[in-house]
Amino acid sequence: MEYARGTMTGMALDALSDCDDETLLAHYAAGDAAAARLLTARLGPRVFSHAARLLGDAAEAEDVAQEAMLRLWRIAPEWRAGEAQVSTWLYRVTANLCIDRKRRARGGHTALDAIAEPADPAPSAAGQLQDKARMQALDEALATLPDRQRQAVVLRHIEGLGNPEIAEIMEISTEAVESLTARGKRALAAALAGRREDLGYADD
Amino acid sequence: MRMTRQGGPDDTDRMIDALLDQARATPRDMPEGLAARMLRDAYDEQAARRDAVPVTAPARQAVRGWRPGLWRQFLDAVGGYPSVAGLASVAVFGVFIGINTPDLLTQGATTLGLTTASTDLYMVDVASVWDDLAAEQ
């Protein structure tokens, strides 16, 4: 494609794709273009998705995701092997960038204004419409949570990470993670309690 | 605390779990062009590092056994140029005292009993030596 500079440092793509993130990052730092492509394919979508869940705004999430990856490219030569997982580091950088942005935005108007409109409003089958409505309702409810609760709930229940890794990302104890996720879920329940019927969960 | 009646907190909890599961199962697609922009940054950073090749002081030392010169070592030892300025002022003042000993200094030393027959030898008025030399010519 456009970036066809490819496997210039010798290692075959197949062998590279078996490597863990940290090894790929070392290859990237050594000048391997294929490692950059694999890292982008592996980590880019996770970074973007996480930013979108934390911000509730796809355009802002796009900026944050690009910035978070840029920081990864820049730290690559100094990356100290074995200290932290690349994904853990990226989740932390992404969340911090999101929180910074929201703090700046709050100077002007409330965070509620930033709730995402559905990214793609194209109508389709009823089931898809309902899925979309459900995800939008979840995003709206997530937006009512304090930043740290929202981050903990998203990492635990949407990214599917374990409490020890979340504790490392958020730089708090696992007990604090449990407390944040529990409070976050209670707040979600409070925000969505009246919406079972219109989201189609009334006859479960 | 958990209730099982229709529409109670239990049902809401189940709904929240279902919503979160659905969110997990449907990861968001990256917007078009974002992956390409990330890659462009990655290649730019690689290219910038290739072009830069900085020669840092530790690198020079490692490669060629480079070590700082005597003046640099002296500067490091005394604490940089400000200290050198102080040292210079004190040295100039010392020379001034030596050549043009103020009366107050000799008087003070005498009063304090610091001058003796032997120290008088060091309290020579250098100017008189020049006078003697001039007289010989």
Short mmCIF file of C-alpha atoms in Angstrom, two decimals:
data_model
loop_
_atom_site.label_atom_id
_atom_site.label_comp_id
_atom_site.label_asym_id
_atom_site.label_seq_id
_atom_site.Cartn_x
_atom_site.Cartn_y
_atom_site.Cartn_z
CA MET A 1 0.00 0.00 0.00
CA GLU A 2 1.17 3.53 0.59
CA TYR A 3 3.66 2.42 3.22
CA ALA A 4 5.36 -0.32 1.30
CA ARG A 5 8.80 0.19 2.83
CA GLY A 6 8.14 -3.13 4.46
CA THR A 7 10.47 -5.68 5.93
CA MET A 8 13.68 -3.81 5.42
CA THR A 9 15.42 -5.12 8.48
CA GLY A 10 15.27 -8.71 7.46
CA MET A 11 12.88 -10.32 9.92
CA ALA A 12 9.97 -11.92 8.13
CA LEU A 13 6.52 -10.51 8.84
CA ASP A 14 5.31 -13.89 10.08
CA ALA A 15 8.06 -14.13 12.65
CA LEU A 16 7.44 -10.54 13.74
CA SER A 17 3.72 -11.06 14.20
CA ASP A 18 4.46 -13.78 16.76
CA CYS A 19 6.43 -11.29 18.87
CA ASP A 20 4.95 -9.63 21.93
CA ASP A 21 4.38 -5.86 21.97
CA GLU A 22 7.62 -5.11 23.78
CA THR A 23 9.75 -7.01 21.28
CA LEU A 24 7.95 -5.30 18.42
CA LEU A 25 8.64 -1.96 20.03
CA ALA A 26 12.36 -2.80 20.18
CA HIS A 27 12.25 -3.72 16.48
CA TYR A 28 10.48 -0.44 15.76
CA ALA A 29 13.13 1.51 17.67
CA ALA A 30 15.78 -0.26 15.61
CA GLY A 31 14.17 1.12 12.47
CA ASP A 32 11.89 -1.75 11.41
CA ALA A 33 8.91 -0.39 9.43
CA ALA A 34 7.00 -3.67 9.59
CA ALA A 35 7.04 -3.50 13.39
CA ALA A 36 5.39 -0.07 13.17
CA ARG A 37 2.58 -1.52 11.05
CA LEU A 38 2.01 -4.46 13.38
CA LEU A 39 1.99 -2.25 16.48
CA THR A 40 -0.47 0.14 14.86
CA ALA A 41 -2.76 -2.71 13.85
CA ARG A 42 -2.57 -4.28 17.29
CA LEU A 43 -2.72 -1.29 19.59
CA GLY A 44 -4.29 1.50 17.52
CA PRO A 45 -7.88 0.21 17.67
CA ARG A 46 -7.64 -0.45 21.42
CA VAL A 47 -6.31 3.03 22.07
CA PHE A 48 -8.99 4.64 19.94
CA SER A 49 -11.78 2.55 21.44
CA HIS A 50 -10.65 3.31 24.97
CA ALA A 51 -10.42 7.04 24.26
CA ALA A 52 -13.88 7.00 22.67
CA ARG A 53 -15.40 5.30 25.74
CA LEU A 54 -13.75 7.78 28.08
CA LEU A 55 -14.57 10.88 26.06
CA GLY A 56 -17.85 9.93 24.40
CA ASP A 57 -16.72 11.86 21.33
CA ALA A 58 -15.23 10.13 18.29
CA ALA A 59 -13.46 13.18 16.85
CA GLU A 60 -11.74 13.98 20.14
CA ALA A 61 -10.92 10.32 20.65
CA GLU A 62 -9.23 10.29 17.26
CA ASP A 63 -6.88 13.12 18.27
CA VAL A 64 -6.14 11.49 21.61
CA ALA A 65 -5.44 8.10 20.01
CA GLN A 66 -3.01 9.61 17.51
CA GLU A 67 -1.27 11.56 20.29
CA ALA A 68 -1.02 8.48 22.54
CA MET A 69 0.54 6.45 19.73
CA LEU A 70 2.95 9.30 18.95
CA ARG A 71 4.12 9.18 22.54
CA LEU A 72 4.69 5.45 22.15
CA TRP A 73 6.81 6.02 19.02
CA ARG A 74 8.83 8.63 20.87
CA ILE A 75 9.48 6.57 23.97
CA ALA A 76 10.39 3.44 21.97
CA PRO A 77 14.20 3.98 22.01
CA GLU A 78 14.19 4.49 25.78
CA TRP A 79 11.69 1.73 26.57
CA ARG A 80 12.99 -0.29 29.50
CA ALA A 81 12.23 -3.94 28.96
CA GLY A 82 10.29 -5.77 31.63
CA GLU A 83 9.14 -2.71 33.58
CA ALA A 84 5.58 -2.38 32.34
CA GLN A 85 3.46 -3.90 29.61
CA VAL A 86 3.19 -1.73 26.52
CA SER A 87 -0.62 -1.95 26.59
CA THR A 88 -0.72 -0.99 30.28
CA TRP A 89 1.42 2.05 29.58
CA LEU A 90 -0.75 3.01 26.60
CA TYR A 91 -4.01 2.71 28.53
CA ARG A 92 -2.55 5.01 31.17
CA VAL A 93 -1.30 7.58 28.66
CA THR A 94 -4.62 7.50 26.81
CA ALA A 95 -6.68 7.97 29.98
CA ASN A 96 -4.47 10.82 31.14
CA LEU A 97 -4.80 12.57 27.78
CA CYS A 98 -8.59 12.13 27.94
CA ILE A 99 -8.82 13.50 31.47
CA ASP A 100 -6.64 16.49 30.53
CA ARG A 101 -8.90 17.24 27.61
CA LYS A 102 -12.06 17.01 29.67
CA ARG A 103 -10.60 19.30 32.32
CA ARG A 104 -9.76 21.87 29.68
CA ALA A 105 -13.20 21.54 28.09
CA ARG A 106 -14.93 21.99 31.43
CA GLY A 107 -13.54 25.50 31.56
CA GLY A 108 -16.13 26.46 28.95
CA HIS A 109 -19.16 24.26 29.28
CA THR A 110 -20.30 21.15 31.15
CA ALA A 111 -19.08 17.71 30.20
CA LEU A 112 -22.64 16.70 29.38
CA ASP A 113 -22.47 18.82 26.25
CA ALA A 114 -19.79 16.54 24.93
CA ILE A 115 -21.90 13.40 24.87
CA ALA A 116 -21.49 11.72 21.55
CA GLU A 117 -24.10 11.82 18.92
CA PRO A 118 -24.39 8.45 17.25
CA ALA A 119 -21.40 8.34 14.93
CA ASP A 120 -23.35 6.84 12.06
CA PRO A 121 -27.06 7.61 12.09
CA ALA A 122 -27.89 5.53 8.99
CA PRO A 123 -31.15 3.71 9.70
CA SER A 124 -31.23 -0.03 9.30
CA ALA A 125 -33.03 -3.04 10.69
CA ALA A 126 -34.93 -2.66 13.97
CA GLY A 127 -32.46 -4.83 15.85
CA GLN A 128 -29.54 -2.68 14.82
CA LEU A 129 -31.45 0.44 15.78
CA GLN A 130 -32.05 -0.99 19.21
CA ASP A 131 -28.39 -1.99 19.58
CA LYS A 132 -27.43 1.51 18.66
CA ALA A 133 -29.91 2.99 21.13
CA ARG A 134 -28.55 0.71 23.84
CA MET A 135 -24.94 1.70 23.20
CA GLN A 136 -25.90 5.34 23.11
CA ALA A 137 -27.74 4.99 26.40
CA LEU A 138 -24.67 3.31 27.90
CA ASP A 139 -22.41 6.12 26.65
CA GLU A 140 -24.76 8.72 28.09
CA ALA A 141 -24.82 6.93 31.43
CA LEU A 142 -21.02 6.55 31.41
CA ALA A 143 -20.73 10.28 30.79
CA THR A 144 -22.50 11.00 34.08
CA LEU A 145 -19.80 9.16 36.05
CA PRO A 146 -16.80 10.87 37.65
CA ASP A 147 -13.68 10.38 35.48
CA ARG A 148 -11.97 7.78 37.65
CA GLN A 149 -15.13 5.69 38.11
CA ARG A 150 -15.72 5.81 34.40
CA GLN A 151 -12.14 4.78 33.64
CA ALA A 152 -12.32 1.86 36.08
CA VAL A 153 -15.68 0.60 34.76
CA VAL A 154 -14.54 0.85 31.13
CA LEU A 155 -11.24 -0.95 31.82
CA ARG A 156 -12.92 -3.69 33.86
CA HIS A 157 -16.14 -4.33 32.01
CA ILE A 158 -15.54 -3.16 28.44
CA GLU A 159 -11.80 -3.68 27.90
CA GLY A 160 -12.11 -6.79 30.10
CA LEU A 161 -8.89 -6.27 32.09
CA GLY A 162 -8.19 -7.79 35.50
CA ASN A 163 -8.07 -5.69 38.65
CA PRO A 164 -4.26 -5.95 39.11
CA GLU A 165 -3.62 -4.52 35.64
CA ILE A 166 -6.22 -1.79 36.16
CA ALA A 167 -4.53 -0.95 39.46
CA GLU A 168 -1.23 -0.57 37.60
CA ILE A 169 -2.81 1.58 34.89
CA MET A 170 -4.55 3.86 37.39
CA GLU A 171 -1.66 3.74 39.88
CA ILE A 172 -3.91 2.82 42.79
CA SER A 173 -4.48 -0.33 44.88
CA THR A 174 -6.66 -3.22 43.71
CA GLU A 175 -9.01 -2.46 46.60
CA ALA A 176 -9.42 1.06 45.27
CA VAL A 177 -10.14 -0.39 41.82
CA GLU A 178 -12.84 -2.64 43.27
CA SER A 179 -14.37 0.27 45.11
CA LEU A 180 -14.36 2.47 41.98
CA THR A 181 -15.90 -0.20 39.74
CA ALA A 182 -18.56 -1.02 42.33
CA ARG A 183 -19.52 2.63 42.77
CA GLY A 184 -19.38 3.13 39.01
CA LYS A 185 -21.77 0.28 38.36
CA ARG A 186 -24.17 1.52 41.02
CA ALA A 187 -24.11 4.95 39.38
CA LEU A 188 -24.77 3.35 35.97
CA ALA A 189 -27.70 1.46 37.43
CA ALA A 190 -29.10 4.66 38.92
CA ALA A 191 -28.72 6.47 35.60
CA LEU A 192 -30.38 3.71 33.57
CA ALA A 193 -32.94 2.40 36.07
CA GLY A 194 -35.88 4.00 34.31
CA ARG A 195 -34.89 2.94 30.83
CA ARG A 196 -35.36 -0.84 30.85
CA GLU A 197 -38.52 -0.64 28.86
CA ASP A 198 -37.42 1.71 26.10
CA LEU A 199 -34.14 -0.19 25.71
CA GLY A 200 -36.06 -3.45 25.28
CA TYR A 201 -35.04 -5.18 28.51
CA ALA A 202 -38.49 -5.13 30.15
CA ASP A 203 -39.45 -8.67 29.17
CA ASP A 204 -36.14 -10.43 29.91
CA MET B 1 -30.38 -6.59 49.58
CA ARG B 2 -30.95 -8.06 46.16
CA MET B 3 -34.56 -8.18 45.07
CA THR B 4 -36.00 -10.42 42.43
CA ARG B 5 -39.29 -8.77 41.72
CA GLN B 6 -39.95 -7.59 38.19
CA GLY B 7 -38.22 -4.29 37.44
CA GLY B 8 -36.19 -4.29 40.67
CA PRO B 9 -32.50 -3.54 41.15
CA ASP B 10 -31.58 -7.07 40.09
CA ASP B 11 -33.11 -6.51 36.67
CA THR B 12 -31.31 -3.20 36.32
CA ASP B 13 -28.03 -4.90 37.25
CA ARG B 14 -28.67 -7.54 34.62
CA MET B 15 -29.38 -4.82 32.08
CA ILE B 16 -26.13 -3.02 32.96
CA ASP B 17 -24.19 -6.27 32.60
CA ALA B 18 -25.85 -6.95 29.25
CA LEU B 19 -25.08 -3.44 28.01
CA LEU B 20 -21.43 -3.68 29.08
CA ASP B 21 -21.11 -7.13 27.49
CA GLN B 22 -22.55 -5.78 24.29
CA ALA B 23 -20.13 -2.86 24.36
CA ARG B 24 -17.25 -5.26 24.85
CA ALA B 25 -18.41 -7.45 21.97
CA THR B 26 -18.67 -4.52 19.56
CA PRO B 27 -15.32 -2.73 19.53
CA ARG B 28 -15.39 0.58 17.73
CA ASP B 29 -13.89 0.69 14.30
CA MET B 30 -11.06 3.11 13.84
CA PRO B 31 -12.13 6.14 11.80
CA GLU B 32 -10.89 6.12 8.27
CA GLY B 33 -7.38 7.39 7.89
CA LEU B 34 -6.49 7.21 11.59
CA ALA B 35 -4.29 4.12 11.22
CA ALA B 36 -2.51 5.77 8.30
CA ARG B 37 -1.89 8.91 10.35
CA MET B 38 -0.54 6.84 13.25
CA LEU B 39 1.80 5.05 10.83
CA ARG B 40 2.93 8.30 9.26
CA ASP B 41 3.91 9.54 12.73
CA ALA B 42 5.73 6.27 13.37
CA TYR B 43 7.77 6.55 10.16
CA ASP B 44 8.48 10.26 10.74
CA GLU B 45 9.87 9.49 14.19
CA GLN B 46 12.03 6.69 12.78
CA ALA B 47 13.32 8.98 10.03
CA ALA B 48 14.02 11.81 12.50
CA ARG B 49 16.09 9.48 14.66
CA ARG B 50 17.99 8.14 11.65
CA ASP B 51 18.86 11.66 10.53
CA ALA B 52 19.78 13.02 13.94
CA VAL B 53 22.51 10.61 15.18
CA PRO B 54 23.46 12.84 18.11
CA VAL B 55 27.01 12.72 19.55
CA THR B 56 26.59 13.16 23.27
CA ALA B 57 29.39 13.76 25.76
CA PRO B 58 29.13 10.28 27.32
CA ALA B 59 29.25 8.77 23.84
CA ARG B 60 32.46 10.67 23.05
CA GLN B 61 34.01 9.50 26.29
CA ALA B 62 33.02 5.92 25.63
CA VAL B 63 34.22 5.89 22.06
CA ARG B 64 37.53 7.76 22.19
CA GLY B 65 38.49 7.72 25.84
CA TRP B 66 37.70 11.44 25.79
CA ARG B 67 38.21 13.24 29.07
CA PRO B 68 37.77 16.88 30.03
CA GLY B 69 40.76 19.25 29.79
CA LEU B 70 42.66 20.63 32.80
CA TRP B 71 40.84 23.98 32.73
CA ARG B 72 37.46 22.18 32.62
CA GLN B 73 38.51 19.94 35.53
CA PHE B 74 39.60 23.03 37.51
CA LEU B 75 36.31 24.76 36.76
CA ASP B 76 34.34 21.68 37.85
CA ALA B 77 36.39 21.50 41.06
CA VAL B 78 35.87 25.13 42.16
CA GLY B 79 32.29 25.39 41.02
CA GLY B 80 32.29 27.19 37.69
CA TYR B 81 33.01 30.72 36.46
CA PRO B 82 31.35 32.63 39.37
CA SER B 83 33.83 31.02 41.76
CA VAL B 84 36.70 31.89 39.42
CA ALA B 85 35.62 35.56 39.48
CA GLY B 86 35.67 35.50 43.28
CA LEU B 87 39.11 33.89 43.34
CA ALA B 88 40.44 36.53 40.91
CA SER B 89 39.14 39.41 43.06
CA VAL B 90 40.73 37.98 46.18
CA ALA B 91 44.04 37.44 44.37
CA VAL B 92 44.11 41.04 43.09
CA PHE B 93 43.33 42.33 46.59
CA GLY B 94 46.13 40.17 47.99
CA VAL B 95 48.65 41.68 45.56
CA PHE B 96 47.42 45.18 46.49
CA ILE B 97 47.92 44.50 50.19
CA GLY B 98 51.41 43.17 49.47
CA ILE B 99 52.57 46.16 47.44
CA ASN B 100 50.79 48.96 49.23
CA THR B 101 50.32 47.87 52.82
CA PRO B 102 47.92 50.37 54.38
CA ASP B 103 49.18 52.00 57.58
CA LEU B 104 46.04 50.88 59.36
CA LEU B 105 46.98 47.24 58.77
CA THR B 106 50.51 47.58 60.20
CA GLN B 107 49.28 49.73 63.08
CA GLY B 108 46.52 47.28 63.86
CA ALA B 109 48.91 44.36 63.76
CA THR B 110 51.31 46.16 66.10
CA THR B 111 48.53 47.05 68.52
CA LEU B 112 47.42 43.43 68.66
CA GLY B 113 50.97 42.38 69.37
CA LEU B 114 51.23 40.46 66.12
CA THR B 115 54.47 42.05 65.02
CA THR B 116 57.79 40.92 66.51
CA ALA B 117 61.35 41.30 65.49
CA SER B 118 61.01 38.34 63.12
CA THR B 119 57.74 39.40 61.52
CA ASP B 120 59.17 42.87 60.93
CA LEU B 121 61.28 41.23 58.27
CA TYR B 122 58.12 40.56 56.27
CA MET B 123 56.71 44.02 56.78
CA VAL B 124 59.21 45.60 54.44
CA ASP B 125 58.18 48.69 52.57
CA VAL B 126 58.91 47.49 49.04
CA ALA B 127 58.75 51.04 47.72
CA SER B 128 61.91 51.97 49.69
CA VAL B 129 63.81 49.19 47.88
CA TRP B 130 63.00 50.88 44.58
CA ASP B 131 64.15 54.17 46.07
CA ASP B 132 67.48 52.57 47.02
CA LEU B 133 67.89 51.10 43.55
CA ALA B 134 67.14 54.47 42.01
CA ALA B 135 69.73 56.15 44.27
CA GLU B 136 72.44 53.68 43.17
CA GLN B 137 72.06 54.63 39.54
#
